[in-house]
Coordinates of C-alpha atoms in Angstrom, one line a residue:
Chain A
M1 CA 0.0 0.0 0.0
K2 CA 2.7 2.4 1.1
A3 CA 5.2 2.0 -1.7
P4 CA 3.1 3.2 -4.7
R5 CA 1.9 6.2 -2.7
A6 CA 5.4 7.2 -1.8
V7 CA 6.5 6.8 -5.4
L8 CA 3.7 8.9 -6.7
L9 CA 4.3 11.6 -4.0
H10 CA 8.0 11.9 -4.9
A11 CA 7.2 11.9 -8.6
V12 CA 4.9 14.9 -8.1
L13 CA 7.4 16.7 -6.0
I14 CA 10.2 16.1 -8.5
V15 CA 8.1 17.3 -11.4
G16 CA 7.3 20.4 -9.3
A17 CA 11.0 21.0 -8.5
V18 CA 12.0 20.6 -12.2
L19 CA 9.3 23.1 -13.2
T20 CA 10.4 25.6 -10.5
L21 CA 14.1 25.3 -11.2
T22 CA 13.9 25.3 -15.0
P23 CA 13.8 29.1 -15.5
L24 CA 16.7 29.6 -13.2
L25 CA 18.8 26.8 -14.7
W26 CA 18.0 27.9 -18.2
M27 CA 19.1 31.4 -17.3
L28 CA 22.4 30.1 -16.0
S29 CA 22.9 27.8 -19.0
A30 CA 22.0 30.4 -21.6
S31 CA 24.4 32.9 -20.1
F32 CA 27.3 30.6 -21.2
M33 CA 26.0 30.0 -24.7
A34 CA 27.6 31.4 -27.9
P35 CA 25.7 34.4 -29.3
G36 CA 22.5 33.3 -31.0
E37 CA 22.7 29.8 -29.6
A38 CA 19.7 30.4 -27.2
N39 CA 17.6 31.3 -30.3
Q40 CA 17.4 27.9 -32.0
V41 CA 14.8 25.3 -32.8
P42 CA 14.8 22.9 -31.1
P43 CA 16.1 24.9 -28.0
H44 CA 19.5 24.0 -26.7
L45 CA 19.4 23.1 -23.0
L46 CA 23.2 23.2 -22.5
P47 CA 25.8 25.4 -24.2
A48 CA 27.7 23.5 -27.0
A49 CA 30.9 25.3 -26.2
P50 CA 30.6 27.2 -22.9
T51 CA 31.9 30.8 -23.1
L52 CA 32.5 33.6 -20.7
E53 CA 32.3 36.3 -23.3
H54 CA 29.0 37.7 -22.2
Y55 CA 30.2 38.2 -18.7
R56 CA 33.3 39.8 -20.1
A57 CA 31.2 42.1 -22.3
L58 CA 29.1 43.1 -19.2
F59 CA 32.1 44.2 -17.3
E60 CA 34.4 45.5 -20.0
R61 CA 32.0 47.0 -22.5
L62 CA 28.9 47.8 -20.6
D63 CA 30.5 48.7 -17.2
L64 CA 28.0 46.7 -15.2
A65 CA 30.5 46.4 -12.4
R66 CA 29.6 50.0 -11.6
N67 CA 25.9 49.1 -11.3
F68 CA 26.9 46.1 -9.2
G69 CA 28.8 48.5 -6.9
N70 CA 25.8 50.9 -6.8
S71 CA 23.5 48.0 -5.8
L72 CA 25.9 46.8 -3.2
A73 CA 26.4 50.4 -1.7
V74 CA 22.6 51.0 -1.5
A75 CA 21.9 47.6 0.1
L76 CA 24.8 47.8 2.6
L77 CA 24.0 51.4 3.5
G78 CA 20.3 50.8 3.9
T79 CA 20.9 47.6 5.9
S80 CA 23.5 49.0 8.4
V81 CA 21.5 52.2 9.1
G82 CA 18.2 50.3 9.1
V83 CA 19.3 47.6 11.5
L84 CA 20.6 50.1 14.0
F85 CA 17.6 52.5 13.9
N86 CA 15.0 49.7 14.0
A87 CA 16.9 47.9 16.8
M88 CA 17.0 51.1 18.9
A89 CA 13.3 51.8 18.4
G90 CA 12.2 48.2 18.8
Y91 CA 14.1 47.9 22.1
A92 CA 12.7 51.2 23.4
F93 CA 9.1 50.3 22.5
A94 CA 9.5 46.9 24.3
K95 CA 11.6 47.8 27.4
L96 CA 11.8 51.6 28.1
R97 CA 8.9 53.2 29.9
F98 CA 8.1 56.7 28.6
P99 CA 4.9 58.8 28.2
G100 CA 3.3 58.5 24.8
R101 CA 4.9 55.1 24.1
E102 CA 1.7 53.2 23.5
G103 CA 0.2 56.0 21.4
V104 CA 3.2 56.3 19.0
F105 CA 3.4 52.5 18.7
R106 CA -0.3 52.1 17.9
T107 CA 0.0 54.9 15.3
L108 CA 2.9 53.0 13.6
V109 CA 1.0 49.7 13.6
A110 CA -2.1 51.4 12.1
A111 CA 0.1 53.0 9.4
L112 CA 1.1 49.5 8.2
V113 CA -2.0 49.5 6.1
I114 CA -0.7 52.3 3.9
P115 CA 1.3 50.9 1.0
A116 CA 4.6 52.7 0.4
Q117 CA 3.6 53.6 -3.2
V118 CA 0.9 56.0 -2.0
G119 CA 3.5 58.5 -0.9
M120 CA 6.0 57.8 -3.6
L121 CA 5.2 60.8 -5.8
P122 CA 5.4 63.5 -3.0
L123 CA 8.4 61.7 -1.6
F124 CA 10.1 62.2 -4.9
L125 CA 9.3 65.9 -4.9
M126 CA 10.6 66.2 -1.3
L127 CA 13.9 64.5 -2.2
Q128 CA 14.1 66.9 -5.1
Q129 CA 14.0 69.8 -2.7
L130 CA 16.6 68.1 -0.5
G131 CA 18.9 67.6 -3.5
L132 CA 18.8 63.8 -3.1
V133 CA 17.3 62.9 -6.5
N134 CA 19.7 61.0 -8.6
T135 CA 21.8 60.0 -5.6
L136 CA 22.3 56.6 -4.0
M137 CA 21.5 58.2 -0.6
G138 CA 18.0 59.0 -1.9
V139 CA 17.6 55.3 -3.1
A140 CA 18.7 53.9 0.3
L141 CA 16.6 56.4 2.4
P142 CA 13.4 54.4 2.6
S143 CA 15.4 51.4 4.1
F144 CA 16.6 53.4 7.1
A145 CA 13.5 52.8 9.1
S146 CA 10.7 50.3 8.7
I147 CA 7.6 49.7 10.8
F148 CA 7.8 46.0 10.2
G149 CA 11.4 46.0 11.3
I150 CA 10.6 47.9 14.5
F151 CA 7.8 45.5 15.2
M152 CA 10.0 42.4 14.6
V153 CA 12.7 43.7 17.0
R154 CA 10.1 44.7 19.6
Q155 CA 8.5 41.2 19.7
F156 CA 11.9 39.7 20.3
A157 CA 13.0 42.3 22.9
L158 CA 9.9 41.8 25.0
A159 CA 11.5 38.5 26.2
I160 CA 14.6 40.3 27.6
P161 CA 14.4 40.1 31.5
D162 CA 13.9 43.5 33.2
D163 CA 16.3 42.4 35.9
L164 CA 19.2 42.3 33.4
I165 CA 18.6 45.9 32.5
D166 CA 17.9 47.1 36.0
A167 CA 21.1 45.4 37.4
A168 CA 23.1 47.3 34.8
R169 CA 21.4 50.6 35.8
L170 CA 22.3 50.0 39.5
D171 CA 25.9 49.5 38.4
G172 CA 25.6 53.0 36.9
A173 CA 25.7 52.1 33.2
S174 CA 24.2 54.7 30.9
E175 CA 21.1 53.8 28.8
W176 CA 23.2 53.9 25.6
R177 CA 25.8 51.6 27.2
I178 CA 23.1 49.2 28.3
F179 CA 21.7 49.1 24.8
W180 CA 25.0 48.7 23.1
T181 CA 26.7 46.2 25.4
I182 CA 23.8 44.2 26.9
V183 CA 20.8 44.5 24.6
M184 CA 22.4 44.3 21.2
P185 CA 24.2 40.9 21.8
V186 CA 20.9 39.5 23.1
L187 CA 19.1 40.8 20.0
Q188 CA 21.6 39.3 17.6
P189 CA 19.5 36.5 16.1
V190 CA 16.6 38.9 15.2
L191 CA 19.1 41.4 13.9
V192 CA 20.6 38.9 11.5
T193 CA 17.0 38.2 10.2
L194 CA 16.3 41.9 9.9
A195 CA 19.5 42.6 8.1
L196 CA 18.9 39.8 5.6
F197 CA 15.3 41.0 4.9
T198 CA 16.5 44.6 4.5
F199 CA 19.4 43.7 2.3
L200 CA 17.3 41.5 -0.1
A201 CA 14.5 44.1 -0.3
A202 CA 17.0 46.9 -1.1
W203 CA 18.9 44.8 -3.6
N204 CA 15.8 43.6 -5.4
D205 CA 13.8 46.8 -5.3
F206 CA 13.0 48.3 -8.7
M207 CA 10.3 51.0 -8.7
W208 CA 11.9 53.4 -6.2
P209 CA 15.4 53.4 -7.7
L210 CA 13.8 53.6 -11.2
I211 CA 12.1 56.8 -10.0
V212 CA 15.0 58.4 -8.1
L213 CA 17.9 57.7 -10.5
S214 CA 18.2 59.4 -13.9
D215 CA 21.9 59.0 -14.6
S216 CA 22.7 55.5 -16.0
S217 CA 26.1 55.4 -14.2
R218 CA 24.1 55.6 -11.0
Y219 CA 21.6 52.9 -11.8
T220 CA 21.3 49.9 -9.5
L221 CA 21.5 46.5 -11.2
P222 CA 17.7 45.9 -11.7
V223 CA 17.3 49.4 -13.2
A224 CA 20.4 48.9 -15.4
L225 CA 19.1 45.5 -16.5
A226 CA 15.7 46.9 -17.4
N227 CA 17.4 49.7 -19.3
L228 CA 19.9 47.3 -21.1
V229 CA 17.1 45.1 -22.5
G230 CA 15.9 48.1 -24.6
E231 CA 19.0 48.0 -26.8
H232 CA 20.0 44.4 -26.4
V233 CA 16.7 42.5 -26.5
Q234 CA 18.1 40.3 -29.4
D235 CA 21.2 39.4 -27.3
T236 CA 19.5 36.7 -25.2
E237 CA 22.7 35.2 -23.9
L238 CA 24.1 38.6 -22.8
M239 CA 20.9 39.5 -21.0
M240 CA 20.9 36.2 -19.2
A241 CA 24.4 36.8 -18.0
G242 CA 23.1 40.1 -16.6
A243 CA 20.3 38.3 -14.9
V244 CA 22.6 35.8 -13.4
L245 CA 24.8 38.6 -12.1
T246 CA 21.8 40.2 -10.5
V247 CA 20.2 37.1 -8.9
L248 CA 23.3 35.2 -7.8
P249 CA 24.3 37.4 -4.8
V250 CA 20.9 37.3 -3.2
L251 CA 20.3 33.7 -3.9
T252 CA 23.7 32.8 -2.4
L253 CA 23.0 35.0 0.6
F254 CA 19.7 33.3 1.1
L255 CA 21.1 29.8 0.8
A256 CA 23.8 30.7 3.4
L257 CA 21.4 32.2 5.9
Q258 CA 18.1 30.4 5.1
R259 CA 17.4 29.6 8.8
F260 CA 17.2 33.2 9.7
Y261 CA 15.1 34.1 6.7
T262 CA 12.5 31.5 7.4
R263 CA 12.3 32.6 11.0
G264 CA 11.5 36.1 9.9
I265 CA 8.7 35.1 7.6
L266 CA 7.1 33.0 10.4
A267 CA 7.4 35.9 12.9
G268 CA 5.7 38.2 10.4
S269 CA 2.8 35.8 9.8
L270 CA 2.0 35.5 13.4
K271 CA 1.5 39.2 13.8
D272 CA -1.8 39.1 15.8
Chain B
M1 CA 14.1 57.1 41.9
R2 CA 12.2 59.9 40.2
S3 CA 15.3 61.0 38.3
D4 CA 15.8 57.4 37.1
R5 CA 12.3 57.5 35.7
R6 CA 13.0 60.7 33.9
R7 CA 16.3 59.4 32.6
E8 CA 14.6 56.3 31.2
A9 CA 11.8 58.3 29.6
S10 CA 14.2 60.7 27.8
A11 CA 16.3 57.7 26.7
G12 CA 13.1 56.1 25.3
W13 CA 12.3 59.1 23.2
M14 CA 15.9 59.4 22.0
F15 CA 16.0 55.8 21.0
I16 CA 12.8 55.9 19.0
A17 CA 13.6 59.4 17.5
P18 CA 15.7 58.4 14.5
A19 CA 13.4 55.6 13.2
V20 CA 10.1 57.3 14.1
G21 CA 11.3 60.7 12.8
L22 CA 12.3 59.1 9.5
I23 CA 9.0 57.3 9.2
A24 CA 7.0 60.5 10.0
A25 CA 9.0 62.6 7.6
F26 CA 9.5 60.2 4.6
Y27 CA 6.5 57.9 4.9
L28 CA 3.5 59.6 6.7
L29 CA 4.1 63.2 5.6
P30 CA 4.3 62.2 1.9
V31 CA 1.0 60.3 2.2
L32 CA -0.6 63.5 3.6
A33 CA 1.1 65.6 1.0
G34 CA 0.0 63.2 -1.7
F35 CA -3.6 63.6 -0.6
V36 CA -3.3 67.4 -0.8
L37 CA -1.6 67.0 -4.2
S38 CA -4.4 64.8 -5.5
L39 CA -6.7 67.8 -5.0
T40 CA -4.6 70.1 -7.2
D41 CA -3.6 70.4 -10.8
F42 CA 0.1 70.0 -10.0
D43 CA 1.9 69.2 -13.3
L44 CA 5.1 69.7 -15.3
Y45 CA 4.8 73.5 -15.1
A46 CA 4.3 73.4 -11.4
I47 CA 7.7 71.7 -10.8
G48 CA 9.4 74.8 -12.2
D49 CA 7.1 77.3 -10.6
P50 CA 4.9 76.0 -7.7
S51 CA 2.9 79.2 -7.6
V52 CA 0.8 78.2 -10.7
V53 CA -0.8 75.3 -8.8
R54 CA -4.5 75.5 -8.3
M55 CA -6.9 73.6 -6.1
V56 CA -9.3 71.6 -8.2
G57 CA -11.2 69.8 -5.4
A58 CA -12.4 66.4 -6.4
G59 CA -11.7 67.1 -10.1
N60 CA -8.8 64.6 -10.4
Y61 CA -10.9 61.9 -8.8
Q62 CA -13.8 62.6 -11.2
R63 CA -11.4 62.3 -14.1
V64 CA -9.9 59.1 -12.8
L65 CA -13.3 57.5 -12.4
T66 CA -14.4 58.6 -15.9
D67 CA -11.2 57.5 -17.6
A68 CA -11.6 54.3 -19.6
G69 CA -7.8 53.8 -19.3
F70 CA -8.1 53.7 -15.5
W71 CA -11.0 51.2 -15.6
A72 CA -9.0 49.0 -18.0
A73 CA -6.0 49.1 -15.7
L74 CA -8.2 48.4 -12.7
R75 CA -9.6 45.4 -14.5
H76 CA -6.1 44.0 -15.2
T77 CA -5.1 44.7 -11.6
L78 CA -8.2 42.9 -10.3
F79 CA -7.4 40.0 -12.6
F80 CA -4.1 39.6 -10.6
V81 CA -5.9 40.0 -7.3
F82 CA -8.7 37.6 -7.9
V83 CA -7.2 35.1 -10.3
G84 CA -3.4 35.4 -9.5
G85 CA -4.0 35.5 -5.7
P86 CA -6.1 32.4 -5.5
L87 CA -3.9 30.5 -8.0
S88 CA -0.8 31.4 -6.0
M89 CA -2.6 30.3 -2.8
L90 CA -3.6 27.0 -4.4
A91 CA 0.0 26.3 -5.4
S92 CA 1.2 27.2 -1.9
L93 CA -1.4 25.0 -0.2
G94 CA -0.7 22.1 -2.6
S95 CA 3.0 22.2 -2.1
A96 CA 2.7 22.6 1.6
L97 CA 0.4 19.6 1.9
L98 CA 2.8 17.5 -0.2
L99 CA 5.8 18.5 1.8
H100 CA 3.9 17.8 5.1
E101 CA 3.4 14.1 4.2
K102 CA 5.4 11.9 6.5
L103 CA 6.6 9.7 3.6
V104 CA 8.6 12.5 2.0
R105 CA 12.3 12.2 1.9
G106 CA 14.5 15.2 1.3
R107 CA 11.9 17.6 2.6
A108 CA 14.4 20.4 3.2
F109 CA 15.7 20.2 -0.4
F110 CA 12.3 20.5 -1.9
R111 CA 11.4 23.3 0.4
T112 CA 14.5 25.3 -0.6
V113 CA 13.9 24.6 -4.3
Y114 CA 10.2 25.8 -4.2
F115 CA 11.2 28.8 -2.1
A116 CA 14.2 29.9 -4.3
P117 CA 12.1 32.1 -6.8
V118 CA 10.9 34.2 -3.9
V119 CA 14.3 35.7 -3.1
T120 CA 15.3 36.2 -6.7
T121 CA 15.2 39.7 -8.3
L122 CA 11.9 40.3 -10.0
V123 CA 13.4 42.3 -12.8
A124 CA 15.9 39.6 -13.6
V125 CA 13.5 36.7 -13.6
A126 CA 10.8 38.6 -15.5
L127 CA 13.4 39.0 -18.2
V128 CA 14.2 35.3 -18.1
W129 CA 10.5 34.5 -18.5
R130 CA 10.2 37.0 -21.3
Y131 CA 12.6 34.8 -23.3
L132 CA 11.0 31.6 -22.1
Y133 CA 7.7 32.8 -23.6
H134 CA 9.2 33.5 -27.1
P135 CA 6.8 31.9 -29.6
T136 CA 9.6 30.4 -31.8
Y137 CA 12.5 29.8 -29.5
G138 CA 11.0 29.7 -26.0
L139 CA 11.0 26.6 -23.8
V140 CA 7.4 27.1 -22.7
D141 CA 5.9 26.6 -26.2
H142 CA 8.4 23.9 -26.9
V143 CA 7.2 21.9 -23.9
L144 CA 3.6 22.6 -24.7
A145 CA 4.2 21.2 -28.2
W146 CA 4.9 17.8 -26.6
F147 CA 1.3 17.8 -25.6
G148 CA 0.1 18.8 -29.0
I149 CA -0.6 22.4 -28.1
A150 CA 0.0 24.9 -30.9
P151 CA 2.5 27.7 -30.2
I152 CA 1.1 30.6 -28.2
D153 CA 2.5 34.1 -28.6
W154 CA 2.3 34.6 -24.9
L155 CA 3.3 38.2 -24.5
G156 CA 2.6 39.3 -28.0
D157 CA -1.1 38.5 -28.0
P158 CA -3.5 40.7 -25.9
R159 CA -5.6 37.6 -25.0
S160 CA -2.7 35.8 -23.4
A161 CA -0.3 38.5 -22.2
L162 CA -1.9 38.9 -18.8
W163 CA -1.9 35.2 -18.3
G164 CA 1.8 35.1 -19.2
I165 CA 2.6 37.7 -16.6
L166 CA 0.4 36.0 -14.0
I167 CA 2.1 32.6 -14.4
L168 CA 5.5 34.3 -13.7
A169 CA 3.9 36.0 -10.7
V170 CA 2.6 32.7 -9.3
W171 CA 5.9 31.0 -9.9
K172 CA 7.7 33.8 -8.1
S173 CA 5.5 34.0 -5.1
F174 CA 4.0 30.7 -4.1
G175 CA 7.0 29.6 -2.0
Y176 CA 6.5 32.4 0.5
N177 CA 3.0 31.3 1.6
M178 CA 4.0 27.7 1.4
L179 CA 6.5 28.2 4.2
I180 CA 3.8 29.8 6.4
L181 CA 1.3 27.1 5.6
I182 CA 3.8 24.3 6.4
A183 CA 4.3 25.9 9.9
G184 CA 0.5 26.1 10.2
L185 CA 0.2 22.4 9.3
Q186 CA 2.8 21.4 11.8
S187 CA 0.9 23.1 14.6
I188 CA -2.2 21.0 14.1
P189 CA -2.2 18.5 17.0
E190 CA -1.8 14.9 15.8
E191 CA -4.6 13.8 18.1
L192 CA -7.1 15.5 16.0
Y193 CA -6.2 13.3 13.0
E194 CA -6.1 10.2 15.3
A195 CA -9.6 10.9 16.5
A196 CA -10.9 11.5 13.0
R197 CA -9.3 8.2 11.8
L198 CA -10.9 6.3 14.7
D199 CA -14.2 7.8 13.5
G200 CA -13.6 6.3 10.1
A201 CA -12.8 9.5 8.3
G202 CA -11.0 9.0 4.9
A203 CA -8.1 11.2 3.7
W204 CA -10.4 13.7 2.0
Q205 CA -12.7 13.9 5.1
R206 CA -9.7 14.5 7.4
F207 CA -8.6 17.3 5.1
R208 CA -12.0 18.8 4.9
H209 CA -12.9 18.6 8.7
V210 CA -9.6 18.8 10.4
T211 CA -6.9 20.4 8.2
L212 CA -9.0 23.2 6.6
P213 CA -10.7 24.4 9.8
S214 CA -7.5 24.4 11.8
L215 CA -5.7 26.2 9.0
G216 CA -8.6 28.6 8.4
P217 CA -7.3 31.8 10.2
T218 CA -3.8 31.4 8.7
L219 CA -5.2 30.8 5.2
L220 CA -7.4 33.9 5.6
F221 CA -4.5 36.1 6.7
V222 CA -2.1 34.8 4.1
G223 CA -4.7 35.1 1.4
V224 CA -5.5 38.7 2.1
M225 CA -1.8 39.6 2.3
T226 CA -1.3 37.9 -1.1
M227 CA -4.2 39.8 -2.6
L228 CA -2.9 43.1 -1.2
G229 CA 0.4 42.4 -2.8
Q230 CA -1.2 41.8 -6.2
F231 CA -2.8 45.2 -6.1
Q232 CA 0.7 46.6 -6.5
V233 CA 1.9 44.7 -9.6
F234 CA 4.3 47.0 -11.4
A235 CA 7.7 45.6 -12.4
E236 CA 6.3 42.5 -14.2
P237 CA 4.4 44.4 -16.9
Y238 CA 7.1 47.1 -17.0
V239 CA 9.8 44.7 -17.9
M240 CA 7.9 42.1 -19.8
T241 CA 5.5 44.1 -21.9
Q242 CA 5.7 47.8 -21.1
G243 CA 1.9 47.6 -20.7
G244 CA 1.4 46.2 -24.2
P245 CA 0.3 44.7 -26.5
L246 CA -2.5 47.3 -27.1
R247 CA -2.3 48.4 -23.5
S248 CA -3.6 45.0 -22.4
T249 CA -1.3 44.6 -19.4
V250 CA -1.3 48.1 -18.0
T251 CA -1.9 47.8 -14.2
V252 CA -3.0 50.6 -11.9
M253 CA 0.5 51.0 -10.5
L254 CA 2.0 51.2 -14.0
L255 CA -0.6 53.8 -15.0
M256 CA 0.2 55.8 -11.9
Y257 CA 3.9 55.6 -12.8
E258 CA 3.3 56.7 -16.4
Q259 CA 1.0 59.6 -15.4
G260 CA 3.3 60.7 -12.6
F261 CA 6.8 60.2 -13.9
R262 CA 6.4 60.2 -17.6
W263 CA 3.8 62.9 -18.0
W264 CA 4.4 64.6 -14.7
R265 CA 0.7 64.9 -14.0
M266 CA 1.3 64.6 -10.2
G267 CA -2.2 65.7 -9.1
Y268 CA -3.8 63.1 -11.3
A269 CA -1.3 60.4 -10.5
N270 CA -1.8 60.9 -6.8
A271 CA -5.6 60.6 -7.2
I272 CA -4.9 57.2 -8.9
A273 CA -2.8 56.2 -5.9
F274 CA -5.5 57.1 -3.4
V275 CA -8.2 55.3 -5.3
L276 CA -6.0 52.2 -5.2
F277 CA -5.3 52.7 -1.5
A278 CA -9.0 53.0 -0.8
L279 CA -9.6 49.6 -2.6
M280 CA -6.8 48.0 -0.6
L281 CA -8.2 49.5 2.6
I282 CA -11.6 48.0 1.9
T283 CA -10.0 44.6 1.3
T284 CA -8.2 44.9 4.6
L285 CA -11.3 45.9 6.5
I286 CA -13.2 42.9 5.1
Q287 CA -10.4 40.7 6.2
M288 CA -10.5 42.0 9.7
R289 CA -14.2 41.5 9.9
L290 CA -13.9 37.9 8.6
Q291 CA -11.0 37.2 11.0
R292 CA -13.1 38.3 14.0
G293 CA -15.9 36.1 12.7
S294 CA -13.6 33.1 12.3
R295 CA -12.4 33.2 16.0
P296 CA -14.3 30.7 18.2

C-alpha cells in the first residue's frame, strides 16, 4: 500500500521541482552560450561550447561592475543604518517606559495598512527639494526605518528580562551603554534576520530606484538591466548573463542564511 | 528614583527618535502631501514654478473615475488580485500539503527549491520568462508542443499577455506562503487526526474537517496579504510588456507611474494612488471583519 503512494508523492514533488528550477537553470545555462545559440529550434538546453564572453562584455564594454557596486552600496548602507535604527526603536518600545509610548506604537501599527507607493510621488518631490534625487543616498533612504522591522525587534526584545537591564542601571551604566553592550548581543538573532530582509529588499527593489535615479552610471542592477534590454533585446545570452549577475548574490546569501530568513517570515505571519 | 524614571523616559524618546522621525518625515508626511496634491492640478509646469498650482477639489478623482484607461488598468489589476492571488494560494497550499506528508524524503531540499524564486530579483526573472515565452525559441511553447498544443505568442497577444505575466507572478510568489502554511500544518495536533481516523474518516474527510478548519485563520490572513500584494503589480508588466500589446497589461501602478513620472501629472497620479489605496483598505477591513468572525 505504502510504496506506490510514496513513489507517486515523490514523482509529483520532483516534477514540481523541475518546473520551479527550469527558469533559473536555463538562465544560467544560456548565459554561457555562444551568441545566437539560445535562439534555436529545437532549443539547446546546454551550451555546446561554454563561453564567458557575455560576462566579459558586461564588465568591460557595458560597465555593469559599476551598477553592481551601486546596488551593493545601496543595500549595505540601507541595511546597516536600518538595522541600527530599527533595533533602537524596537528595544525602546519593548523595554523603556516613557509617556506616549503606546500612542506612538499604535499609530505606527495602524500606518502599516498604507502601501509605500501611495506616498511615492510626493516623496520624490521632497527629495528633489533636498537635492537627493539621482543619488544613492536617496535610493537607500526608505530602508533606514521600517515599521515592520521595529515590530519584529520589539517582539523579540519583549523577552529580555527586566532584571538584566535594572542590574546594569544599578551599576551606573548609561542607557546607551546598556543598549550597546547588553541588549544588542541578546538581539543578535533577530538582527541577522532583519539585516537579511533589508538587504534583499534593497537589492531587489525596482520601482523606487527607477524613479529616483536618472543617470545611467548611478543605476542599481535591476534598473540597469531593465534599461539594457531596450538596446540588447536580441542578445538573449548577454541579457541572461546580466540576470545571473543580479540574482546570484541574493540567492547565495539566502542559501547561506536560510534559517534566519525562514524565522523572519514566520514571525511576520504570526502578527496578531 | 524619580530622576531614574525621567532618565529612562528621555532615553526612550531618544531611542525611537531616528526611526520614528524618518517614518514620519518620509512615509507619513508624503502620504498626507499626496492627498493634498491629489486635490490640485500639479503638473510639469508646477515643478518649475509651484505658484501656478490651483486647487481643483475632487476634479482629479472625477477624471480618474471617468477615464476608460483607468478602468482597464483596474480590470487588469483585479485579474491579478482575484485570479493570480487564489492560484498562488492554491500552489502554496498544494506544495505545503505534499511536503507535510510523512513519507517524503529530502523535505528540506524540496522546500528550498520551491522557495528559491521568492528571493530572486523580480526584474531579472521577469526577463528570463520573457525569453522563455518566445513563440519560436521559447522553452514554454516547446514543452507545450509535446502535448500537441500549438505555439502561443504569450506576451505578443492581448488575449494571453496577462496570463503570461500571471504565471510568472505565481511561480515567483507561491513559496512564501508555502512556508507559512507548512508551519501552520505542523501546529495542528496529531490527536485531531487520530480521532478523525478512529471515527472512520478518509483522507479527504480528514482534510475537509480537520486540516482546513485548523488552517482557516492562517489561510485567511495569508490570502489577504497575497491579494494586497497583487494590487501593487508593477515591475512585471514594466519589464515584460511595457503595458502592451495594445495596453492589455497596464496595471493601476503602471498607470500611476506613467502619469506621474512620464507625463508629470502629479495631481492626477496621486488621485490614482489614493483610489488604489481605498480599494486596498476596503479589502483589509473585510479581512479584519472575517477574521473576527472566524475566531471561536
